[in-house]
Coordinates of C-alpha atoms in Angstrom, one line a residue:
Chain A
X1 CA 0.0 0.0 0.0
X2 CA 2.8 2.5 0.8
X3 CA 4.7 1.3 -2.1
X4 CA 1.6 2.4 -4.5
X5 CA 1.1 5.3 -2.3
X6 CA 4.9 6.3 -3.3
X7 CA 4.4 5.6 -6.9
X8 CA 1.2 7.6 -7.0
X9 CA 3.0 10.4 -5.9
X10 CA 5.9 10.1 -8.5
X11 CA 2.7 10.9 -11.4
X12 CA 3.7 13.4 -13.4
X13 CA 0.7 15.2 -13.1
X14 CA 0.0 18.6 -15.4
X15 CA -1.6 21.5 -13.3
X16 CA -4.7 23.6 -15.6
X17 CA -4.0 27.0 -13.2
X18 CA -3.1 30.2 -14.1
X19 CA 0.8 30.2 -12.7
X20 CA 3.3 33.2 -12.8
X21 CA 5.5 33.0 -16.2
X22 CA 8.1 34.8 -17.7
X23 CA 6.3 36.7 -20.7
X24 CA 9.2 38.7 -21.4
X25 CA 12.5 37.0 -21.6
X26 CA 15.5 37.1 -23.0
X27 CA 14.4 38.2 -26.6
X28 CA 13.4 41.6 -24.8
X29 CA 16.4 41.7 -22.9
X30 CA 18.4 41.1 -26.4
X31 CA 16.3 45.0 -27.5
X32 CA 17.4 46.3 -24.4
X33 CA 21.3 45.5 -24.5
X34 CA 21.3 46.2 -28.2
X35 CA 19.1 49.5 -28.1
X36 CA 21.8 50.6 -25.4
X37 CA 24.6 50.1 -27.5
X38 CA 23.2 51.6 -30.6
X39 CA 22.5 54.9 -29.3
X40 CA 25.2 55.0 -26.7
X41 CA 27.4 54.4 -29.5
X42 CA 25.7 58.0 -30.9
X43 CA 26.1 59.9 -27.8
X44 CA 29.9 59.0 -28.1
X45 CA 30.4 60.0 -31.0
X46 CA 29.0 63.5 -30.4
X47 CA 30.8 63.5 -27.7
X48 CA 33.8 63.1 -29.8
X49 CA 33.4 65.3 -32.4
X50 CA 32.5 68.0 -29.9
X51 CA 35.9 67.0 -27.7
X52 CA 38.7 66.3 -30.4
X53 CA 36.8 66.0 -34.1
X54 CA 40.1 65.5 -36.0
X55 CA 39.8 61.7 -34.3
X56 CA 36.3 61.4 -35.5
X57 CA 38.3 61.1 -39.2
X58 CA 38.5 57.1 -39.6
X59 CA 35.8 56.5 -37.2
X60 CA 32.4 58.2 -38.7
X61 CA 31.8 55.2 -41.1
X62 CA 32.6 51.9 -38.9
X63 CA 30.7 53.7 -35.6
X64 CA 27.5 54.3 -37.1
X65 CA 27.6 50.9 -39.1
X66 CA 28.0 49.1 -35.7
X67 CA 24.9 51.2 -34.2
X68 CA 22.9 51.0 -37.2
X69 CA 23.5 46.7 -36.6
X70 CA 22.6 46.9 -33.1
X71 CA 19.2 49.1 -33.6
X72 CA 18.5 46.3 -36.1
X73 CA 19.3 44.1 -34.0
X74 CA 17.1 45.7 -31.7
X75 CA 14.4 45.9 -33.8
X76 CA 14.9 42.2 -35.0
X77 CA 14.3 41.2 -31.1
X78 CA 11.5 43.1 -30.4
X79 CA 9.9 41.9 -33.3
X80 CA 10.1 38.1 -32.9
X81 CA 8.7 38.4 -29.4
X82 CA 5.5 39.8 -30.8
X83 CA 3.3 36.6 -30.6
X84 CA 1.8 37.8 -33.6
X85 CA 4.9 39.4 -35.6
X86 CA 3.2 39.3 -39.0
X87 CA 0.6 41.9 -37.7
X88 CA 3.8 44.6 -36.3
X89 CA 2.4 47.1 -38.9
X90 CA -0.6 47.8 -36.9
X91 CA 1.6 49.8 -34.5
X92 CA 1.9 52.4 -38.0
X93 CA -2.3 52.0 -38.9
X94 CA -3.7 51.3 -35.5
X95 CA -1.6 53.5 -33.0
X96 CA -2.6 54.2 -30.0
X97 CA -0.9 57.5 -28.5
X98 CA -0.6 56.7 -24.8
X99 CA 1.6 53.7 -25.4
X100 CA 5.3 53.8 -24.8
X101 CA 5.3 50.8 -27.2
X102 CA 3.9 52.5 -29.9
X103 CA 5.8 56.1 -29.4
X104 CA 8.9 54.1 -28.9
X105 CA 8.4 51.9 -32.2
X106 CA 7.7 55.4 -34.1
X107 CA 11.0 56.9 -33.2
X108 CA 13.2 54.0 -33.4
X109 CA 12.4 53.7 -36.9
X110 CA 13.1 57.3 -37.6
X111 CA 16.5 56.7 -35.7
X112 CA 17.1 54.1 -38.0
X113 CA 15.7 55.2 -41.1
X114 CA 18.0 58.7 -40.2
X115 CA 21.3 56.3 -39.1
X116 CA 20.6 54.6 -42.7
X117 CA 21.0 57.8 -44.6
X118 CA 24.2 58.9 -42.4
X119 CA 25.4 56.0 -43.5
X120 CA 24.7 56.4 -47.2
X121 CA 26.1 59.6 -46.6
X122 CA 29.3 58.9 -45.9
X123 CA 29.8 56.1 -48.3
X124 CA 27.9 57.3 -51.4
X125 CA 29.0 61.1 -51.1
X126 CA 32.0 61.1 -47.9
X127 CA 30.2 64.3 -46.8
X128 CA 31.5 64.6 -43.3
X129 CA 29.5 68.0 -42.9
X130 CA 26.5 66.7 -43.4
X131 CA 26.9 63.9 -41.5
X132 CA 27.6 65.7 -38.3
X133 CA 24.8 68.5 -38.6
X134 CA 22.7 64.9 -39.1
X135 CA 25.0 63.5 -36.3
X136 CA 23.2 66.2 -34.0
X137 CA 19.8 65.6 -34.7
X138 CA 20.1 61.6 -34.5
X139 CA 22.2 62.5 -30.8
X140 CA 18.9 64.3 -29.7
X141 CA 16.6 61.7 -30.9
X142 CA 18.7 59.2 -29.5
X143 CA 17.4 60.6 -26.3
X144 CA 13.9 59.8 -26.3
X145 CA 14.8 56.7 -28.0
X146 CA 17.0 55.6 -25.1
X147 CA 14.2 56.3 -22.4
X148 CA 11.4 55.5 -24.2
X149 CA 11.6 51.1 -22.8
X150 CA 11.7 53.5 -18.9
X151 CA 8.2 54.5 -20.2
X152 CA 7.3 51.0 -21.3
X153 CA 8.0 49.8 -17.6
X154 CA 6.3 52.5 -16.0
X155 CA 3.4 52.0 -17.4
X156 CA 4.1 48.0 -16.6
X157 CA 1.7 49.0 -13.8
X158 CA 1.7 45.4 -12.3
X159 CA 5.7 45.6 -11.3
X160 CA 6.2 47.5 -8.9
X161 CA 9.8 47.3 -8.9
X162 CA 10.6 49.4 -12.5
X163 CA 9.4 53.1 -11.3
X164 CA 10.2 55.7 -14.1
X165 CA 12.7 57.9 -12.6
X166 CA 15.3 54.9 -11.5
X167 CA 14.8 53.1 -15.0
X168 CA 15.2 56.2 -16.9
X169 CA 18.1 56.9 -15.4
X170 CA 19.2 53.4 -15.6
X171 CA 18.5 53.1 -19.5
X172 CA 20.8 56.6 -19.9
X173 CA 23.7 54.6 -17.9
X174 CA 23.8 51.6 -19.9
X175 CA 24.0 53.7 -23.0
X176 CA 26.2 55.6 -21.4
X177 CA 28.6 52.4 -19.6
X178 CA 28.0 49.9 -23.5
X179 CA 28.4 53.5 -25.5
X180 CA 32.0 54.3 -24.2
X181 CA 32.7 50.8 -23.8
X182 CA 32.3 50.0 -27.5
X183 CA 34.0 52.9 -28.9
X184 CA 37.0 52.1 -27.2
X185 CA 36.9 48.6 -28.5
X186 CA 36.2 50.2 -32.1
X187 CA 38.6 53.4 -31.9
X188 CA 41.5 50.6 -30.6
X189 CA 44.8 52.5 -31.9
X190 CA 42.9 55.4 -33.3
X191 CA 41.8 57.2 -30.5
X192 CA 44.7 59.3 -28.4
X193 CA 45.1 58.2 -25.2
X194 CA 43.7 61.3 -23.6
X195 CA 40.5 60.4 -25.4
X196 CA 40.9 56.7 -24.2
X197 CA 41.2 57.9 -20.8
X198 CA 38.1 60.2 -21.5
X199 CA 35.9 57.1 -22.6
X200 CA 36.9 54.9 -19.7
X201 CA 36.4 57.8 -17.6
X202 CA 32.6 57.9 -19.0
X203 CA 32.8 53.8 -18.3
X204 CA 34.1 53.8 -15.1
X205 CA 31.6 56.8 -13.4
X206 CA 28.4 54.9 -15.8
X207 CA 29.4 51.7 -13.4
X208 CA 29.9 53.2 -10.5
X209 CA 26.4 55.3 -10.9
X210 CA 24.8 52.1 -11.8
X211 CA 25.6 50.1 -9.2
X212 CA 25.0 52.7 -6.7
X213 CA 21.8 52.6 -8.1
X214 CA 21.0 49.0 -8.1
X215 CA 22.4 48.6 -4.4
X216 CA 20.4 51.8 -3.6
X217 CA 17.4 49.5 -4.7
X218 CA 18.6 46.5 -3.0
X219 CA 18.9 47.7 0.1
X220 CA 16.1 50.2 0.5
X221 CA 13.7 49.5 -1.8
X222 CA 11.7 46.8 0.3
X223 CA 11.1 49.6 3.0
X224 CA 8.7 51.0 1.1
X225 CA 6.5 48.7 -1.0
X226 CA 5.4 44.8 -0.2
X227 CA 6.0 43.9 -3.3
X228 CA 8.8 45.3 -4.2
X229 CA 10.2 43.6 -0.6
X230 CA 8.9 40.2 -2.4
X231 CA 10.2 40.6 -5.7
X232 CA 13.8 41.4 -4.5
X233 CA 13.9 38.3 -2.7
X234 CA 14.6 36.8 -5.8
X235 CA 17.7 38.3 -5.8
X236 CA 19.0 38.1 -2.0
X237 CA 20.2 35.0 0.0
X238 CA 19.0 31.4 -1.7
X239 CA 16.8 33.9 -4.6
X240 CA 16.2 32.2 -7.6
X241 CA 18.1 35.0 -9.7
X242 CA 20.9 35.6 -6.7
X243 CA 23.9 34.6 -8.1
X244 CA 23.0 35.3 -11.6
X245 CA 22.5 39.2 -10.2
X246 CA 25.0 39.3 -8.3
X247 CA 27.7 37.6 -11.6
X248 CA 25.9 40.7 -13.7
X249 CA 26.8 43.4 -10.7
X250 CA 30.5 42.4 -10.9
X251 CA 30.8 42.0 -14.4
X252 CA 29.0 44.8 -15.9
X253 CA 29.9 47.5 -12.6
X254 CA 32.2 46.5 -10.1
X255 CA 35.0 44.3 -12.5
X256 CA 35.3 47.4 -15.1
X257 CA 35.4 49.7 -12.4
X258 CA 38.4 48.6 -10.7
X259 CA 39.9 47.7 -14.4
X260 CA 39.2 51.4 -15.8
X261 CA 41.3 52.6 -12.5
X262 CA 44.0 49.8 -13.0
X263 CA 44.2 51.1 -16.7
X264 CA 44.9 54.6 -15.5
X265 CA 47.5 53.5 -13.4
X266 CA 49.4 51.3 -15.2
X267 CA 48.6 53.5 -18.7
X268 CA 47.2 50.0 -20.3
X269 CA 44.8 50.2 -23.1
X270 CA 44.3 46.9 -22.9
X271 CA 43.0 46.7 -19.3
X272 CA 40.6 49.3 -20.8
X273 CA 40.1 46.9 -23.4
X274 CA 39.2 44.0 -21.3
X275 CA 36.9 46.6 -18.8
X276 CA 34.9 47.5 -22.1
X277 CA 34.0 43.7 -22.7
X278 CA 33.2 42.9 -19.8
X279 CA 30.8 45.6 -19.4
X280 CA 29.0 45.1 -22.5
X281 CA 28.6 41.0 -21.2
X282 CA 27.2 42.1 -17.7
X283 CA 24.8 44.6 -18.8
X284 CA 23.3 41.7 -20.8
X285 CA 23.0 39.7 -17.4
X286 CA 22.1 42.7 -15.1
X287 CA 18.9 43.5 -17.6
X288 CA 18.1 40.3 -17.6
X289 CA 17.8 39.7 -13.9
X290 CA 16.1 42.8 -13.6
X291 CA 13.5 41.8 -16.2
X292 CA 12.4 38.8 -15.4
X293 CA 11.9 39.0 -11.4
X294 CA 9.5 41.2 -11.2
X295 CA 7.3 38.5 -13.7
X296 CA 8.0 35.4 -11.1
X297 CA 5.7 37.0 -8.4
X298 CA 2.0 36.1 -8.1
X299 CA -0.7 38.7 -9.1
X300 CA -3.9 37.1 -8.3
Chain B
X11 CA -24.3 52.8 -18.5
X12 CA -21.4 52.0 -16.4
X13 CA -21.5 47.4 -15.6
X14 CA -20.2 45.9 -12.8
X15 CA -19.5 42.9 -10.6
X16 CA -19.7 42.4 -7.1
X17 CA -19.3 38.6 -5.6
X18 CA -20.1 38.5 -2.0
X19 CA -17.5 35.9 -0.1
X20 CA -19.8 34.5 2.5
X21 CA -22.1 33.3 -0.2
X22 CA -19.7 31.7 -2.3
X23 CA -19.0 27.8 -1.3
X24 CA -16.6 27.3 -4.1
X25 CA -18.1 25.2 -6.5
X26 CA -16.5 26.7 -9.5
X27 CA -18.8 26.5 -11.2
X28 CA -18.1 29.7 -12.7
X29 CA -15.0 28.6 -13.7
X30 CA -16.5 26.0 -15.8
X31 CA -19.0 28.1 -16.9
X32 CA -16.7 30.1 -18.3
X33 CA -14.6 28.1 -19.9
X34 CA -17.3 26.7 -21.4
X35 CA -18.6 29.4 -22.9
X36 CA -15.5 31.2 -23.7
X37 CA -13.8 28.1 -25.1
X38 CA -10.6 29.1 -23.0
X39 CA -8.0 26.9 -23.6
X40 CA -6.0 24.6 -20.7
X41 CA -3.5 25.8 -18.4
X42 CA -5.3 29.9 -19.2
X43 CA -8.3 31.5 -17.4
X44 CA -10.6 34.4 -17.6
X45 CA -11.9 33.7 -14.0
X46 CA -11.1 31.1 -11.7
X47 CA -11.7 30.9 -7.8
X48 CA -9.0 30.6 -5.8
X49 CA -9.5 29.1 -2.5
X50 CA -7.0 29.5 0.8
X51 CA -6.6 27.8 3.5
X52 CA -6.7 29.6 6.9
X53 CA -5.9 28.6 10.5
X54 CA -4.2 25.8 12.2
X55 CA -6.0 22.0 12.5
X56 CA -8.4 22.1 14.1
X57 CA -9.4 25.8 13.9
X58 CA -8.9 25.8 10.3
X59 CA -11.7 27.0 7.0
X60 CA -11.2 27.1 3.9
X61 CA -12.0 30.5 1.7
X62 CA -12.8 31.2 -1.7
X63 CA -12.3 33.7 -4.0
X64 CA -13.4 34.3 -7.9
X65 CA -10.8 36.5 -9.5
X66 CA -11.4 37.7 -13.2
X67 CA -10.8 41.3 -14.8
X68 CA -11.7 44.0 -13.2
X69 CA -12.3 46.4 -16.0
X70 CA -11.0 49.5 -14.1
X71 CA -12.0 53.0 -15.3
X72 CA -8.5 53.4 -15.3
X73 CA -7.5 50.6 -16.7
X74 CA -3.4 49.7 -17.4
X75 CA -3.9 47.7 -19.9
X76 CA -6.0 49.8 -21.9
X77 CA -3.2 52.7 -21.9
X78 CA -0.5 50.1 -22.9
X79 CA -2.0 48.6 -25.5
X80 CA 0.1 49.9 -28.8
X81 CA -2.8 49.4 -31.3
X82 CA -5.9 49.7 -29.0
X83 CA -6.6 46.2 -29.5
X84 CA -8.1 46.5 -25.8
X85 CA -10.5 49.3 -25.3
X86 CA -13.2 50.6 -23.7
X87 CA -16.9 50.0 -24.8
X88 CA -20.1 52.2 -24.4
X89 CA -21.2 50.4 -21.4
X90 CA -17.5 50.3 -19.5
X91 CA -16.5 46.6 -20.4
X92 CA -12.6 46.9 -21.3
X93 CA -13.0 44.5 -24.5
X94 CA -10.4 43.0 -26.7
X95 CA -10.2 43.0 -30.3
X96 CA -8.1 40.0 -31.1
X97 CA -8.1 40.4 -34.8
X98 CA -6.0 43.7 -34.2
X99 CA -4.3 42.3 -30.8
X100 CA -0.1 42.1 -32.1
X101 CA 0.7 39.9 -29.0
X102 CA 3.6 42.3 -27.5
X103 CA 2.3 41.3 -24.1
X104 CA 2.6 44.9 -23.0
X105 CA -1.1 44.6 -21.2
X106 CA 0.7 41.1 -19.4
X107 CA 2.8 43.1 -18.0
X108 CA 0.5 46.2 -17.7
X109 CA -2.4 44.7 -15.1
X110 CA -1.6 44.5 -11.8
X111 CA -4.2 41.5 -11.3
X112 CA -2.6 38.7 -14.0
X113 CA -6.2 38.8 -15.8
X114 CA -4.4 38.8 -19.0
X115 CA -3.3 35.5 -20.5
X116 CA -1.5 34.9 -24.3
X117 CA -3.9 32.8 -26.0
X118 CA -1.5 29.8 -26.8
X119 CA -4.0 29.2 -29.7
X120 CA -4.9 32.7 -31.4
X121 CA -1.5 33.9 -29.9
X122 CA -3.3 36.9 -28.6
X123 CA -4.4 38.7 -25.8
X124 CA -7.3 37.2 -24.3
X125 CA -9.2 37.8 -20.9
X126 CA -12.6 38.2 -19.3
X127 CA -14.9 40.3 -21.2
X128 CA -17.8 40.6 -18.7
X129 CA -19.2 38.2 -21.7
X130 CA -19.7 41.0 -23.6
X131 CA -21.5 38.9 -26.6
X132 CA -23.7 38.1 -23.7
X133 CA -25.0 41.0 -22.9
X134 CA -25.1 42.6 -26.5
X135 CA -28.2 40.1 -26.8
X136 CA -29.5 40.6 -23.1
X137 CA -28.0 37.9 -21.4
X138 CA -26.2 37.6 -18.1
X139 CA -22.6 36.7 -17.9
X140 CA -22.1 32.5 -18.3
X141 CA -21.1 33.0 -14.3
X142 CA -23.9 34.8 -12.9
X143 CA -26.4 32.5 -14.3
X144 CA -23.9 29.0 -13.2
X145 CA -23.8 30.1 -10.1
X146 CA -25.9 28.5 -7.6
X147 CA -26.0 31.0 -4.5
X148 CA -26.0 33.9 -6.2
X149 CA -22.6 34.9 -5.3
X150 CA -21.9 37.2 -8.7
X151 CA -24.2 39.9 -8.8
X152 CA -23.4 41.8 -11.7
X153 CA -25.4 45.4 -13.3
X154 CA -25.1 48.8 -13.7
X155 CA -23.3 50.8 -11.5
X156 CA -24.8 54.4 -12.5
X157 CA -28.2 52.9 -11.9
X158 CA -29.0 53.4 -8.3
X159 CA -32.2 50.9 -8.8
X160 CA -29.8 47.9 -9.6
X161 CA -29.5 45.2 -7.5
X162 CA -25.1 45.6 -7.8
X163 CA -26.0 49.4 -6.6
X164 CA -28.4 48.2 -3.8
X165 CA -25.9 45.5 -2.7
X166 CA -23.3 48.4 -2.4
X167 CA -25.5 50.5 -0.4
X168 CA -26.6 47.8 2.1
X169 CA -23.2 46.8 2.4
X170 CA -21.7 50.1 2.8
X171 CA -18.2 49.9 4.7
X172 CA -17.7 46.3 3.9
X173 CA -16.9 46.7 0.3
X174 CA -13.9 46.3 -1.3
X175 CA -11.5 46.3 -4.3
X176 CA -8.3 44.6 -5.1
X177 CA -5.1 46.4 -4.7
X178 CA -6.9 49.8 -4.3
X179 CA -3.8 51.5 -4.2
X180 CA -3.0 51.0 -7.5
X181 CA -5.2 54.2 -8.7
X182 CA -7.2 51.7 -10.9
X183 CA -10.5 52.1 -9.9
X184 CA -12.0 48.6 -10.3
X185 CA -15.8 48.1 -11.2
X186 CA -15.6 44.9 -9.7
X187 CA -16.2 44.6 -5.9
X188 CA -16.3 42.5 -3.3
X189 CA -18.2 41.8 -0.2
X190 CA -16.7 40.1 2.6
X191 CA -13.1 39.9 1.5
X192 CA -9.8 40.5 3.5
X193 CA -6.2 40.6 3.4
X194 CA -6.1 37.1 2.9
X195 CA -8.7 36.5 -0.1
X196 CA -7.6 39.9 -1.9
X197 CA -3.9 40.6 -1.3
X198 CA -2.2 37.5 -3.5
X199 CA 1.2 38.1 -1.2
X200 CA -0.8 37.5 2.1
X201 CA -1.8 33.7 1.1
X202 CA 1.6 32.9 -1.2
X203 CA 2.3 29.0 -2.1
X204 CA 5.4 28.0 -1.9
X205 CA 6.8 25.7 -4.3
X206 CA 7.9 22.2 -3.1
X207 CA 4.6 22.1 -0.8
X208 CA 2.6 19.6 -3.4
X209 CA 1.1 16.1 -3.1
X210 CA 2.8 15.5 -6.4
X211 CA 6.7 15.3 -6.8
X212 CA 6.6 15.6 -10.6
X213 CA 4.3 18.9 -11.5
X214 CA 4.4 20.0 -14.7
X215 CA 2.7 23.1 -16.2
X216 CA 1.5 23.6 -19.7
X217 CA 4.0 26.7 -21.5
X218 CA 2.4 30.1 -21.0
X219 CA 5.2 32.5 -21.7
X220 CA 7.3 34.2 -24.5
X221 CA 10.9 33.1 -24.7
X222 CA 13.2 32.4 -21.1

């Protein structure tokens, strides 16, 4: 009788109720990470042509290519999670004004549509003025485009845990941290080292804001709300997501931090180098962890 | 014309049959649901009881969902129902994410939004919600709220100061109410199951979700 009782309760047996689930996973963290590399990628270049635009030279062309790849790739992600991706051009013939979604998927494709033509630009015609009075426009744009996924988790209503102000800052840091981090893996021996120095400086002070951020959350933010309290279990003590946010904190803040210091130090562009890889890999993971555990907590 | 639910808690015995009413009507797939009750047990042997709870949308005035949508594929309709138009529905998921109650489920068979309606086909041909007429006690009481000779508007006035909303202090403003509910029926992170507690070792669910 026991025996049977054991084996009964080794049935796999298929629950019909409505669990939590993860309805945005990794393809949305794939936008985020890309969309924060594309226009970070644009802020740095401004940034450059404002601070030492001889530099800019050999670096127009290969620096907007790479953002123009990761807004597509951006756009590629966000695409495929649509459960119904053939019907995406209702966003253009249906809008509906209130929705980050669809404000953010109007100015992403002008971003995209205007990095396409900087790019045509400067490979049809080389016009290097026209490209940076574009350059301006597409840096302001990049803006709104950068804070507009903020607005999409505000208005997430049911998670508690993305409130506008921290993501929007947040969403400016990681273009900010992946921006400076890729340049200086695509400038390599191009950029002087003053301007090195400059980028890792942006890379070192995105980390270290981010991170005070995150542990500002970490710490404090289950004094205020239950559910935030709940949610950030996940990622304290035994939490389901604890290591993995605790692999992203190091990799993506803490690791390049100390490395962007070291690099200074020692004069090594290639401790900068390996600072600005690592932070692109553990933005990936920090977004992630942040995405996802809000979704694992009950609502009904 | 403004509807409205109310389900008074001491009535309800959990039958479910308004689940299966529901479902029925609906043809809601497995392992998704537009209303289900969820029961909780309270106390320690022998002082224990058992409660029970329908949960479906709430169709707030100010409903999340509705501002999220990107295409209005959920909207509102003359008589307050927040109604989905699945045809138009893209399937971002946004309203998923967007209502704070988890009344919104990705139809694994359409692939789109889906949820209670109030059963708004229902009522455009005069007929009560499949729950309200399955139920056996009377629990649901459903009408119009701007209509002070309505049995939900009566119900509300006799039960004034025992009335209450889910998660009030999201600024949602549900038109669906309850009478006799608590921390422990309303609040999902007052009665929380923790995984590992089952009869069965091997539980599997049916996939619900985009991509992990």
């Amino acid at each position: 009788m026991i025996h049977e009782t054991l084996a009964a309760t080794n049935a796999v047996v298929t629950l019909d109720v409505p669990l939590p689930d993860i309805f945005w996973g990794w393809y949305v963290t794939m936008n985020m990470w890309a969309k924060s590399i594309g226009t970070g990628l644009i802020f740095m270049i401004f940034l450059l042509l404002k601070k030492n635009s001889s530099e800019m030279t050999s670096l127009r062309t290969p620096t907007i290519i790479v953002s123009f790849i990761m807004m597509n790739v951006f756009l590629l992600f966000t695409w495929l999670d649509l459960h119904q991706m053939w019907r995406m051009w209702h966003i253009f013939f249906y809008p509906h004004m209130t929705s980050a979604i669809t404000i953010g998927a109007w100015m992403a494709t002008l971003f995209v549509g205007l990095e396409a033509l900087m790019i045509a630009v400067m490979i049809m015609k080389k016009d290097t003025v026209l490209f940076d009075k574009l350059l301006f426009w597409v840096t302001l744009l990049a803006i709104p485009v950068t804070l507009y996924t903020a607005g999409i988790m505000a208005e997430s209503t049911a998670r508690e845990l993305w409130q506008m102000p921290t993501e929007s800052v947040q969403m400016i840091l990681a273009a900010t941290l992946s921006g400076s981090a890729t340049i200086i893996l695509i400038g390599g021996s191009k950029l002087s080292d003053e301007t090195k120095r400059f980028f890792g400086a942006i890379l070192g002070l995105s980390a270290l804001m981010a991170f005070i951020i995150y542990m500002s959350e970490y710490i404090f933010g289950a004094m205020k709300a239950e559910e935030v309290a709940a949610v950030l279990e996940y990622v304290k003590g035994d939490g389901k997501y604890a290591t993995m946010f605790w692999v992203g904190q190091w990799v993506a803040y803490i690791l390049p931090m100390l490395l962007v210091v070291l690099s200074r130090v020692s004069k090594s562009s290639s401790i900068l180098s390996l600072a600005a890889i690592l932070a692109i890999a553990g933005l990936w993971v920090v977004k992630h962890v942040w995405l996802v555990i809000p979704q694992l907590l009950p609502l009904s | 014309m403004q509807l409205g639910f109310l389900v008074d808690l001491h009535l309800c015995m959990g039958c479910k049959g308004c689940e299966i009413a529901c479902k029925v009507e609906n043809e809601v797939p497995l392992s998704t649901w537009r209303l289900r009750v969820k029961y909780v047990d309270v106390g320690t042997f022998p002082e224990t009881k058992r409660t029970f709870t329908p949960l479906r949308c709430n169709h707030c005035e100010n409903a999340p969902c509705e501002r999220i949508c990107p295409v209005s594929a959920l909207h509102y309709i003359e008589n307050g129902i927040v109604n989905i138009d699945k045809e138009r529905c893209i399937g971002c998921a946004g309203c998923v994410m967007a209502c704070p109650y988890g009344a919104i489920y990705i139809d694994p068979e359409t692939q789109t939004a889906d949820k209670c309606t109030y059963c708004a086909h229902r009522i455009a041909s005069s007929m009560m919600p499949a729950c309200v007429v399955a139920c056996p006690v009377e629990a649901n009481i459903f009408g119009d709220l701007e209509d002070p000779t309505s049995n939900i508007s009566k119900y509300i006035q006799r039960h004034a100061g025992n009335v209450q909303v889910r998660k009030p202090e999201k600024g949602t403003n549900p038109h669906h109410y309850y009478v006799g509910g608590g921390n422990v029926t309303l609040n999902p992170l007052a009665s929380r199951r923790e995984e590992g507690f089952n009869l069965f070792n091997n539980i599997t669910t049916l996939p619900l979700g985009g991509h992990h």
